[in-house]
Amino acid sequence: MYVLGILMSALTACCWAASPILLKRGMDGLSFLEVNAIRSIGSFGVLLTITLATDPAFLVWSAPSVFFLVILANTVFGNIVGDILYFAAIRHLGVSRAVPITSSYPLIVTAVSAFFFGESVTWNIILGTVLVILGVVLLRFEVAGGDRPAMAARGFLCALGAALAWGFTVPLTKYLLLQGIPGITIAFWRSVFLVGCTWIHWGIGTARADRGRIARVSPRAALAIVGAGAFGLGVGVFTFTKAVTLIPLSIVTPITGTSPLLTALFGIFVMREQSTAAQWTGIALIVAGSVAVGL
């Protein structure tokens, strides 16, 4: 079981690293609303399949209906507000810079958890906070030195906004788990809300004359975006949930925390994004700090 937990953690890191790469491949020329709507199909399909294969009973909601609102809030914060800012950050900064900055969200998780759940602030958290802040500041100066400072500043703010929005989703999920709602139920119904919210958002936010454009997305782009949803919000969510039930979170966190580094490596060596020593230092600081906070 221990080895399986390690493998699940490593698979989670790979899924979370691959997702932004696939997004970058498919999102060119598309609006963020179109990207989010298409991506939701991948996550829903994967989680529906997993739920049917594990226990179809989880498809039926049996908890008090008030928790539906918590899942809805979770979806809006994480996958509407947070993810659209995330898409903007990737477009403006590239995956190798945007992903490490957004990975500072464990700081928000820690702050919210300490406030609402009374969790203690340890020396690991203090050290991790300092490392993440140093890494984010270093990346801010690094992106400010690019050829398009205005776009870099906008991308940096979008990345921080995404981290802030994501930071509220983990405590909301923890709250649901504390109420006895199974993790697979939370993941599945979140994917249901994601499909509904993103397509409604697309319909409201897209001009009538532009709505036919989504049907003309190339198969290659659509496959990349659906794959991003399938890996990042489908398989990755399931394997992470499975990992924390098999091995301690103190082991899962350092392994899954390597995903920003893997993404940066993909972005630099596969997508040929330029890199600097300051960027690598910032990435290393954020990864180390995020791991320390999660221990």
PDB file of N, CA and C in Angstrom, residues 48-138:
ATOM      1  N   LEU A  48     -16.644  10.882 -14.061  1.00  0.00           N
ATOM      2  CA  LEU A  48     -17.840  10.050 -14.210  1.00  0.00           C
ATOM      3  C   LEU A  48     -17.433   8.590 -14.397  1.00  0.00           C
ATOM      4  N   THR A  49     -16.434   8.346 -15.243  1.00  0.00           N
ATOM      5  CA  THR A  49     -15.956   6.987 -15.485  1.00  0.00           C
ATOM      6  C   THR A  49     -15.392   6.360 -14.213  1.00  0.00           C
ATOM      7  N   ILE A  50     -14.575   7.139 -13.476  1.00  0.00           N
ATOM      8  CA  ILE A  50     -13.978   6.625 -12.239  1.00  0.00           C
ATOM      9  C   ILE A  50     -15.047   6.323 -11.206  1.00  0.00           C
ATOM     10  N   THR A  51     -16.033   7.209 -11.076  1.00  0.00           N
ATOM     11  CA  THR A  51     -17.099   7.003 -10.094  1.00  0.00           C
ATOM     12  C   THR A  51     -17.927   5.773 -10.430  1.00  0.00           C
ATOM     13  N   LEU A  52     -18.241   5.590 -11.702  1.00  0.00           N
ATOM     14  CA  LEU A  52     -18.988   4.406 -12.122  1.00  0.00           C
ATOM     15  C   LEU A  52     -18.188   3.127 -11.862  1.00  0.00           C
ATOM     16  N   ALA A  53     -16.878   3.211 -12.057  1.00  0.00           N
ATOM     17  CA  ALA A  53     -16.040   2.023 -11.880  1.00  0.00           C
ATOM     18  C   ALA A  53     -15.812   1.683 -10.414  1.00  0.00           C
ATOM     19  N   THR A  54     -15.769   2.696  -9.548  1.00  0.00           N
ATOM     20  CA  THR A  54     -15.497   2.445  -8.126  1.00  0.00           C
ATOM     21  C   THR A  54     -16.770   2.136  -7.350  1.00  0.00           C
ATOM     22  N   ASP A  55     -17.724   3.053  -7.390  1.00  0.00           N
ATOM     23  CA  ASP A  55     -18.981   2.832  -6.671  1.00  0.00           C
ATOM     24  C   ASP A  55     -20.041   3.782  -7.232  1.00  0.00           C
ATOM     25  N   PRO A  56     -20.936   3.280  -8.095  1.00  0.00           N
ATOM     26  CA  PRO A  56     -21.968   4.145  -8.695  1.00  0.00           C
ATOM     27  C   PRO A  56     -22.864   4.830  -7.672  1.00  0.00           C
ATOM     28  N   ALA A  57     -22.882   4.322  -6.440  1.00  0.00           N
ATOM     29  CA  ALA A  57     -23.720   4.940  -5.411  1.00  0.00           C
ATOM     30  C   ALA A  57     -23.308   6.379  -5.131  1.00  0.00           C
ATOM     31  N   PHE A  58     -22.032   6.702  -5.405  1.00  0.00           N
ATOM     32  CA  PHE A  58     -21.554   8.056  -5.168  1.00  0.00           C
ATOM     33  C   PHE A  58     -22.157   9.061  -6.144  1.00  0.00           C
ATOM     34  N   LEU A  59     -22.788   8.557  -7.203  1.00  0.00           N
ATOM     35  CA  LEU A  59     -23.433   9.456  -8.165  1.00  0.00           C
ATOM     36  C   LEU A  59     -24.696  10.085  -7.580  1.00  0.00           C
ATOM     37  N   VAL A  60     -25.229   9.485  -6.543  1.00  0.00           N
ATOM     38  CA  VAL A  60     -26.455   9.980  -5.916  1.00  0.00           C
ATOM     39  C   VAL A  60     -26.078  10.813  -4.703  1.00  0.00           C
ATOM     40  N   TRP A  61     -26.533  12.062  -4.682  1.00  0.00           N
ATOM     41  CA  TRP A  61     -26.212  12.945  -3.559  1.00  0.00           C
ATOM     42  C   TRP A  61     -27.086  12.599  -2.365  1.00  0.00           C
ATOM     43  N   SER A  62     -26.461  12.278  -1.235  1.00  0.00           N
ATOM     44  CA  SER A  62     -27.217  11.870  -0.049  1.00  0.00           C
ATOM     45  C   SER A  62     -26.987  12.788   1.145  1.00  0.00           C
ATOM     46  N   ALA A  63     -26.088  13.765   1.006  1.00  0.00           N
ATOM     47  CA  ALA A  63     -25.793  14.685   2.106  1.00  0.00           C
ATOM     48  C   ALA A  63     -26.806  15.831   2.117  1.00  0.00           C
ATOM     49  N   PRO A  64     -26.851  16.623   3.195  1.00  0.00           N
ATOM     50  CA  PRO A  64     -27.738  17.784   3.230  1.00  0.00           C
ATOM     51  C   PRO A  64     -27.491  18.711   2.037  1.00  0.00           C
ATOM     52  N   SER A  65     -28.560  19.264   1.511  1.00  0.00           N
ATOM     53  CA  SER A  65     -28.461  20.057   0.283  1.00  0.00           C
ATOM     54  C   SER A  65     -27.633  21.326   0.460  1.00  0.00           C
ATOM     55  N   VAL A  66     -27.460  21.800   1.710  1.00  0.00           N
ATOM     56  CA  VAL A  66     -26.685  23.014   1.927  1.00  0.00           C
ATOM     57  C   VAL A  66     -25.245  22.844   1.461  1.00  0.00           C
ATOM     58  N   PHE A  67     -24.737  21.599   1.509  1.00  0.00           N
ATOM     59  CA  PHE A  67     -23.360  21.364   1.090  1.00  0.00           C
ATOM     60  C   PHE A  67     -23.201  21.487  -0.431  1.00  0.00           C
ATOM     61  N   PHE A  68     -24.333  21.417  -1.136  1.00  0.00           N
ATOM     62  CA  PHE A  68     -24.298  21.682  -2.572  1.00  0.00           C
ATOM     63  C   PHE A  68     -23.775  23.093  -2.829  1.00  0.00           C
ATOM     64  N   LEU A  69     -24.197  24.035  -1.980  1.00  0.00           N
ATOM     65  CA  LEU A  69     -23.763  25.416  -2.134  1.00  0.00           C
ATOM     66  C   LEU A  69     -22.274  25.568  -1.873  1.00  0.00           C
ATOM     67  N   VAL A  70     -21.749  24.756  -0.956  1.00  0.00           N
ATOM     68  CA  VAL A  70     -20.312  24.796  -0.669  1.00  0.00           C
ATOM     69  C   VAL A  70     -19.531  24.307  -1.886  1.00  0.00           C
ATOM     70  N   ILE A  71     -19.995  23.230  -2.515  1.00  0.00           N
ATOM     71  CA  ILE A  71     -19.328  22.724  -3.717  1.00  0.00           C
ATOM     72  C   ILE A  71     -19.435  23.740  -4.854  1.00  0.00           C
ATOM     73  N   LEU A  72     -20.581  24.400  -4.958  1.00  0.00           N
ATOM     74  CA  LEU A  72     -20.742  25.436  -5.977  1.00  0.00           C
ATOM     75  C   LEU A  72     -19.753  26.572  -5.745  1.00  0.00           C
ATOM     76  N   ALA A  73     -19.626  27.018  -4.492  1.00  0.00           N
ATOM     77  CA  ALA A  73     -18.662  28.070  -4.173  1.00  0.00           C
ATOM     78  C   ALA A  73     -17.244  27.614  -4.465  1.00  0.00           C
ATOM     79  N   ASN A  74     -16.952  26.353  -4.156  1.00  0.00           N
ATOM     80  CA  ASN A  74     -15.648  25.767  -4.441  1.00  0.00           C
ATOM     81  C   ASN A  74     -15.343  25.829  -5.932  1.00  0.00           C
ATOM     82  N   THR A  75     -16.329  25.485  -6.737  1.00  0.00           N
ATOM     83  CA  THR A  75     -16.160  25.484  -8.190  1.00  0.00           C
ATOM     84  C   THR A  75     -15.968  26.890  -8.728  1.00  0.00           C
ATOM     85  N   VAL A  76     -16.763  27.832  -8.232  1.00  0.00           N
ATOM     86  CA  VAL A  76     -16.673  29.212  -8.719  1.00  0.00           C
ATOM     87  C   VAL A  76     -15.319  29.817  -8.367  1.00  0.00           C
ATOM     88  N   PHE A  77     -14.887  29.645  -7.102  1.00  0.00           N
ATOM     89  CA  PHE A  77     -13.594  30.182  -6.686  1.00  0.00           C
ATOM     90  C   PHE A  77     -12.453  29.536  -7.463  1.00  0.00           C
ATOM     91  N   GLY A  78     -12.452  28.192  -7.493  1.00  0.00           N
ATOM     92  CA  GLY A  78     -11.309  27.481  -8.051  1.00  0.00           C
ATOM     93  C   GLY A  78     -11.274  27.435  -9.558  1.00  0.00           C
ATOM     94  N   ASN A  79     -12.421  27.120 -10.182  1.00  0.00           N
ATOM     95  CA  ASN A  79     -12.414  26.813 -11.615  1.00  0.00           C
ATOM     96  C   ASN A  79     -12.989  27.899 -12.514  1.00  0.00           C
ATOM     97  N   ILE A  80     -13.645  28.883 -11.938  1.00  0.00           N
ATOM     98  CA  ILE A  80     -14.104  30.011 -12.749  1.00  0.00           C
ATOM     99  C   ILE A  80     -13.157  31.190 -12.547  1.00  0.00           C
ATOM    100  N   VAL A  81     -13.133  31.722 -11.338  1.00  0.00           N
ATOM    101  CA  VAL A  81     -12.264  32.868 -11.057  1.00  0.00           C
ATOM    102  C   VAL A  81     -10.786  32.478 -11.146  1.00  0.00           C
ATOM    103  N   GLY A  82     -10.401  31.457 -10.365  1.00  0.00           N
ATOM    104  CA  GLY A  82      -9.002  31.072 -10.300  1.00  0.00           C
ATOM    105  C   GLY A  82      -8.433  30.603 -11.626  1.00  0.00           C
ATOM    106  N   ASP A  83      -9.163  29.723 -12.307  1.00  0.00           N
ATOM    107  CA  ASP A  83      -8.608  29.136 -13.522  1.00  0.00           C
ATOM    108  C   ASP A  83      -8.558  30.115 -14.691  1.00  0.00           C
ATOM    109  N   ILE A  84      -9.507  31.038 -14.769  1.00  0.00           N
ATOM    110  CA  ILE A  84      -9.445  32.037 -15.842  1.00  0.00           C
ATOM    111  C   ILE A  84      -8.240  32.954 -15.636  1.00  0.00           C
ATOM    112  N   LEU A  85      -7.975  33.321 -14.383  1.00  0.00           N
ATOM    113  CA  LEU A  85      -6.756  34.090 -14.093  1.00  0.00           C
ATOM    114  C   LEU A  85      -5.506  33.268 -14.423  1.00  0.00           C
ATOM    115  N   TYR A  86      -5.591  31.980 -14.170  1.00  0.00           N
ATOM    116  CA  TYR A  86      -4.495  31.056 -14.478  1.00  0.00           C
ATOM    117  C   TYR A  86      -4.231  31.002 -15.983  1.00  0.00           C
ATOM    118  N   PHE A  87      -5.297  30.914 -16.777  1.00  0.00           N
ATOM    119  CA  PHE A  87      -5.140  30.913 -18.227  1.00  0.00           C
ATOM    120  C   PHE A  87      -4.473  32.202 -18.695  1.00  0.00           C
ATOM    121  N   ALA A  88      -4.900  33.322 -18.120  1.00  0.00           N
ATOM    122  CA  ALA A  88      -4.332  34.615 -18.506  1.00  0.00           C
ATOM    123  C   ALA A  88      -2.846  34.672 -18.153  1.00  0.00           C
ATOM    124  N   ALA A  89      -2.492  34.130 -16.990  1.00  0.00           N
ATOM    125  CA  ALA A  89      -1.089  34.129 -16.579  1.00  0.00           C
ATOM    126  C   ALA A  89      -0.239  33.292 -17.529  1.00  0.00           C
ATOM    127  N   ILE A  90      -0.756  32.126 -17.928  1.00  0.00           N
ATOM    128  CA  ILE A  90      -0.024  31.274 -18.865  1.00  0.00           C
ATOM    129  C   ILE A  90       0.161  31.982 -20.201  1.00  0.00           C
ATOM    130  N   ARG A  91      -0.890  32.659 -20.667  1.00  0.00           N
ATOM    131  CA  ARG A  91      -0.801  33.344 -21.955  1.00  0.00           C
ATOM    132  C   ARG A  91       0.204  34.488 -21.906  1.00  0.00           C
ATOM    133  N   HIS A  92       0.258  35.208 -20.802  1.00  0.00           N
ATOM    134  CA  HIS A  92       1.141  36.374 -20.710  1.00  0.00           C
ATOM    135  C   HIS A  92       2.575  36.018 -20.326  1.00  0.00           C
ATOM    136  N   LEU A  93       2.747  34.967 -19.506  1.00  0.00           N
ATOM    137  CA  LEU A  93       4.070  34.658 -18.968  1.00  0.00           C
ATOM    138  C   LEU A  93       4.683  33.379 -19.525  1.00  0.00           C
ATOM    139  N   GLY A  94       3.847  32.466 -20.049  1.00  0.00           N
ATOM    140  CA  GLY A  94       4.333  31.135 -20.408  1.00  0.00           C
ATOM    141  C   GLY A  94       4.224  30.210 -19.208  1.00  0.00           C
ATOM    142  N   VAL A  95       4.185  28.916 -19.465  1.00  0.00           N
ATOM    143  CA  VAL A  95       3.941  27.966 -18.370  1.00  0.00           C
ATOM    144  C   VAL A  95       5.099  27.902 -17.386  1.00  0.00           C
ATOM    145  N   SER A  96       6.342  28.068 -17.862  1.00  0.00           N
ATOM    146  CA  SER A  96       7.493  27.905 -16.976  1.00  0.00           C
ATOM    147  C   SER A  96       7.583  29.007 -15.933  1.00  0.00           C
ATOM    148  N   ARG A  97       6.940  30.156 -16.172  1.00  0.00           N
ATOM    149  CA  ARG A  97       6.923  31.240 -15.194  1.00  0.00           C
ATOM    150  C   ARG A  97       5.599  31.316 -14.442  1.00  0.00           C
ATOM    151  N   ALA A  98       4.493  31.103 -15.137  1.00  0.00           N
ATOM    152  CA  ALA A  98       3.178  31.260 -14.510  1.00  0.00           C
ATOM    153  C   ALA A  98       2.915  30.183 -13.459  1.00  0.00           C
ATOM    154  N   VAL A  99       3.222  28.932 -13.786  1.00  0.00           N
ATOM    155  CA  VAL A  99       2.883  27.822 -12.885  1.00  0.00           C
ATOM    156  C   VAL A  99       3.585  27.924 -11.529  1.00  0.00           C
ATOM    157  N   PRO A 100       4.890  28.231 -11.475  1.00  0.00           N
ATOM    158  CA  PRO A 100       5.514  28.354 -10.148  1.00  0.00           C
ATOM    159  C   PRO A 100       4.881  29.450  -9.288  1.00  0.00           C
ATOM    160  N   ILE A 101       4.487  30.570  -9.902  1.00  0.00           N
ATOM    161  CA  ILE A 101       3.877  31.650  -9.117  1.00  0.00           C
ATOM    162  C   ILE A 101       2.526  31.208  -8.563  1.00  0.00           C
ATOM    163  N   THR A 102       1.711  30.566  -9.396  1.00  0.00           N
ATOM    164  CA  THR A 102       0.408  30.100  -8.918  1.00  0.00           C
ATOM    165  C   THR A 102       0.564  29.017  -7.857  1.00  0.00           C
ATOM    166  N   SER A 103       1.713  28.365  -7.843  1.00  0.00           N
ATOM    167  CA  SER A 103       1.936  27.300  -6.866  1.00  0.00           C
ATOM    168  C   SER A 103       2.209  27.831  -5.465  1.00  0.00           C
ATOM    169  N   SER A 104       2.136  29.146  -5.292  1.00  0.00           N
ATOM    170  CA  SER A 104       2.264  29.721  -3.953  1.00  0.00           C
ATOM    171  C   SER A 104       0.961  29.623  -3.162  1.00  0.00           C
ATOM    172  N   TYR A 105      -0.084  29.012  -3.756  1.00  0.00           N
ATOM    173  CA  TYR A 105      -1.388  28.962  -3.094  1.00  0.00           C
ATOM    174  C   TYR A 105      -1.397  28.239  -1.737  1.00  0.00           C
ATOM    175  N   PRO A 106      -0.450  27.322  -1.428  1.00  0.00           N
ATOM    176  CA  PRO A 106      -0.474  26.726  -0.083  1.00  0.00           C
ATOM    177  C   PRO A 106      -0.392  27.752   1.043  1.00  0.00           C
ATOM    178  N   LEU A 107       0.202  28.927   0.779  1.00  0.00           N
ATOM    179  CA  LEU A 107       0.234  29.962   1.809  1.00  0.00           C
ATOM    180  C   LEU A 107      -1.172  30.424   2.164  1.00  0.00           C
ATOM    181  N   ILE A 108      -2.011  30.585   1.139  1.00  0.00           N
ATOM    182  CA  ILE A 108      -3.394  31.002   1.370  1.00  0.00           C
ATOM    183  C   ILE A 108      -4.145  29.896   2.106  1.00  0.00           C
ATOM    184  N   VAL A 109      -3.890  28.657   1.684  1.00  0.00           N
ATOM    185  CA  VAL A 109      -4.530  27.515   2.345  1.00  0.00           C
ATOM    186  C   VAL A 109      -4.197  27.512   3.834  1.00  0.00           C
ATOM    187  N   THR A 110      -2.921  27.723   4.148  1.00  0.00           N
ATOM    188  CA  THR A 110      -2.481  27.714   5.538  1.00  0.00           C
ATOM    189  C   THR A 110      -3.135  28.839   6.335  1.00  0.00           C
ATOM    190  N   ALA A 111      -3.181  30.040   5.745  1.00  0.00           N
ATOM    191  CA  ALA A 111      -3.771  31.189   6.440  1.00  0.00           C
ATOM    192  C   ALA A 111      -5.257  30.970   6.697  1.00  0.00           C
ATOM    193  N   VAL A 112      -5.973  30.493   5.677  1.00  0.00           N
ATOM    194  CA  VAL A 112      -7.414  30.263   5.829  1.00  0.00           C
ATOM    195  C   VAL A 112      -7.674  29.144   6.834  1.00  0.00           C
ATOM    196  N   SER A 113      -6.875  28.067   6.762  1.00  0.00           N
ATOM    197  CA  SER A 113      -7.059  26.936   7.677  1.00  0.00           C
ATOM    198  C   SER A 113      -6.782  27.341   9.123  1.00  0.00           C
ATOM    199  N   ALA A 114      -5.760  28.181   9.309  1.00  0.00           N
ATOM    200  CA  ALA A 114      -5.448  28.645  10.664  1.00  0.00           C
ATOM    201  C   ALA A 114      -6.574  29.502  11.222  1.00  0.00           C
ATOM    202  N   PHE A 115      -7.190  30.303  10.357  1.00  0.00           N
ATOM    203  CA  PHE A 115      -8.249  31.209  10.808  1.00  0.00           C
ATOM    204  C   PHE A 115      -9.546  30.464  11.091  1.00  0.00           C
ATOM    205  N   PHE A 116      -9.942  29.570  10.171  1.00  0.00           N
ATOM    206  CA  PHE A 116     -11.242  28.920  10.288  1.00  0.00           C
ATOM    207  C   PHE A 116     -11.210  27.617  11.094  1.00  0.00           C
ATOM    208  N   PHE A 117     -10.082  26.870  10.984  1.00  0.00           N
ATOM    209  CA  PHE A 117     -10.013  25.571  11.648  1.00  0.00           C
ATOM    210  C   PHE A 117      -9.103  25.570  12.873  1.00  0.00           C
ATOM    211  N   GLY A 118      -8.489  26.709  13.155  1.00  0.00           N
ATOM    212  CA  GLY A 118      -7.637  26.803  14.331  1.00  0.00           C
ATOM    213  C   GLY A 118      -6.358  26.003  14.239  1.00  0.00           C
ATOM    214  N   GLU A 119      -5.881  25.730  13.011  1.00  0.00           N
ATOM    215  CA  GLU A 119      -4.650  24.956  12.863  1.00  0.00           C
ATOM    216  C   GLU A 119      -3.446  25.795  13.302  1.00  0.00           C
ATOM    217  N   SER A 120      -2.476  25.138  13.920  1.00  0.00           N
ATOM    218  CA  SER A 120      -1.311  25.848  14.456  1.00  0.00           C
ATOM    219  C   SER A 120      -0.339  26.229  13.344  1.00  0.00           C
ATOM    220  N   VAL A 121       0.390  27.289  13.581  1.00  0.00           N
ATOM    221  CA  VAL A 121       1.420  27.751  12.643  1.00  0.00           C
ATOM    222  C   VAL A 121       2.762  27.246  13.153  1.00  0.00           C
ATOM    223  N   THR A 122       3.383  26.335  12.416  1.00  0.00           N
ATOM    224  CA  THR A 122       4.636  25.718  12.830  1.00  0.00           C
ATOM    225  C   THR A 122       5.827  26.441  12.208  1.00  0.00           C
ATOM    226  N   TRP A 123       7.010  26.033  12.637  1.00  0.00           N
ATOM    227  CA  TRP A 123       8.222  26.620  12.062  1.00  0.00           C
ATOM    228  C   TRP A 123       8.365  26.248  10.590  1.00  0.00           C
ATOM    229  N   ASN A 124       7.893  25.059  10.233  1.00  0.00           N
ATOM    230  CA  ASN A 124       7.906  24.679   8.813  1.00  0.00           C
ATOM    231  C   ASN A 124       7.089  25.662   7.978  1.00  0.00           C
ATOM    232  N   ILE A 125       5.943  26.059   8.515  1.00  0.00           N
ATOM    233  CA  ILE A 125       5.086  26.997   7.796  1.00  0.00           C
ATOM    234  C   ILE A 125       5.750  28.361   7.686  1.00  0.00           C
ATOM    235  N   ILE A 126       6.375  28.797   8.764  1.00  0.00           N
ATOM    236  CA  ILE A 126       7.067  30.092   8.734  1.00  0.00           C
ATOM    237  C   ILE A 126       8.204  30.069   7.720  1.00  0.00           C
ATOM    238  N   LEU A 127       9.014  28.994   7.761  1.00  0.00           N
ATOM    239  CA  LEU A 127      10.120  28.862   6.808  1.00  0.00           C
ATOM    240  C   LEU A 127       9.589  28.795   5.382  1.00  0.00           C
ATOM    241  N   GLY A 128       8.556  27.969   5.165  1.00  0.00           N
ATOM    242  CA  GLY A 128       7.983  27.835   3.826  1.00  0.00           C
ATOM    243  C   GLY A 128       7.427  29.147   3.313  1.00  0.00           C
ATOM    244  N   THR A 129       6.790  29.914   4.208  1.00  0.00           N
ATOM    245  CA  THR A 129       6.241  31.212   3.817  1.00  0.00           C
ATOM    246  C   THR A 129       7.338  32.150   3.334  1.00  0.00           C
ATOM    247  N   VAL A 130       8.434  32.201   4.083  1.00  0.00           N
ATOM    248  CA  VAL A 130       9.556  33.066   3.701  1.00  0.00           C
ATOM    249  C   VAL A 130      10.123  32.640   2.349  1.00  0.00           C
ATOM    250  N   LEU A 131      10.299  31.327   2.147  1.00  0.00           N
ATOM    251  CA  LEU A 131      10.865  30.835   0.888  1.00  0.00           C
ATOM    252  C   LEU A 131       9.958  31.154  -0.299  1.00  0.00           C
ATOM    253  N   VAL A 132       8.650  30.939  -0.129  1.00  0.00           N
ATOM    254  CA  VAL A 132       7.716  31.209  -1.217  1.00  0.00           C
ATOM    255  C   VAL A 132       7.691  32.694  -1.553  1.00  0.00           C
ATOM    256  N   ILE A 133       7.655  33.539  -0.539  1.00  0.00           N
ATOM    257  CA  ILE A 133       7.641  34.990  -0.789  1.00  0.00           C
ATOM    258  C   ILE A 133       8.907  35.425  -1.516  1.00  0.00           C
ATOM    259  N   LEU A 134      10.048  34.897  -1.094  1.00  0.00           N
ATOM    260  CA  LEU A 134      11.301  35.225  -1.773  1.00  0.00           C
ATOM    261  C   LEU A 134      11.269  34.768  -3.237  1.00  0.00           C
ATOM    262  N   GLY A 135      10.738  33.549  -3.460  1.00  0.00           N
ATOM    263  CA  GLY A 135      10.662  33.031  -4.820  1.00  0.00           C
ATOM    264  C   GLY A 135       9.741  33.852  -5.701  1.00  0.00           C
ATOM    265  N   VAL A 136       8.577  34.246  -5.153  1.00  0.00           N
ATOM    266  CA  VAL A 136       7.623  35.056  -5.920  1.00  0.00           C
ATOM    267  C   VAL A 136       8.210  36.420  -6.235  1.00  0.00           C
ATOM    268  N   VAL A 137       8.867  37.045  -5.249  1.00  0.00           N
ATOM    269  CA  VAL A 137       9.490  38.353  -5.480  1.00  0.00           C
ATOM    270  C   VAL A 137      10.580  38.249  -6.543  1.00  0.00           C
ATOM    271  N   LEU A 138      11.370  37.181  -6.467  1.00  0.00           N
ATOM    272  CA  LEU A 138      12.433  36.991  -7.456  1.00  0.00           C
ATOM    273  C   LEU A 138      11.855  36.821  -8.863  1.00  0.00           C
TER     274      LEU A 138
END
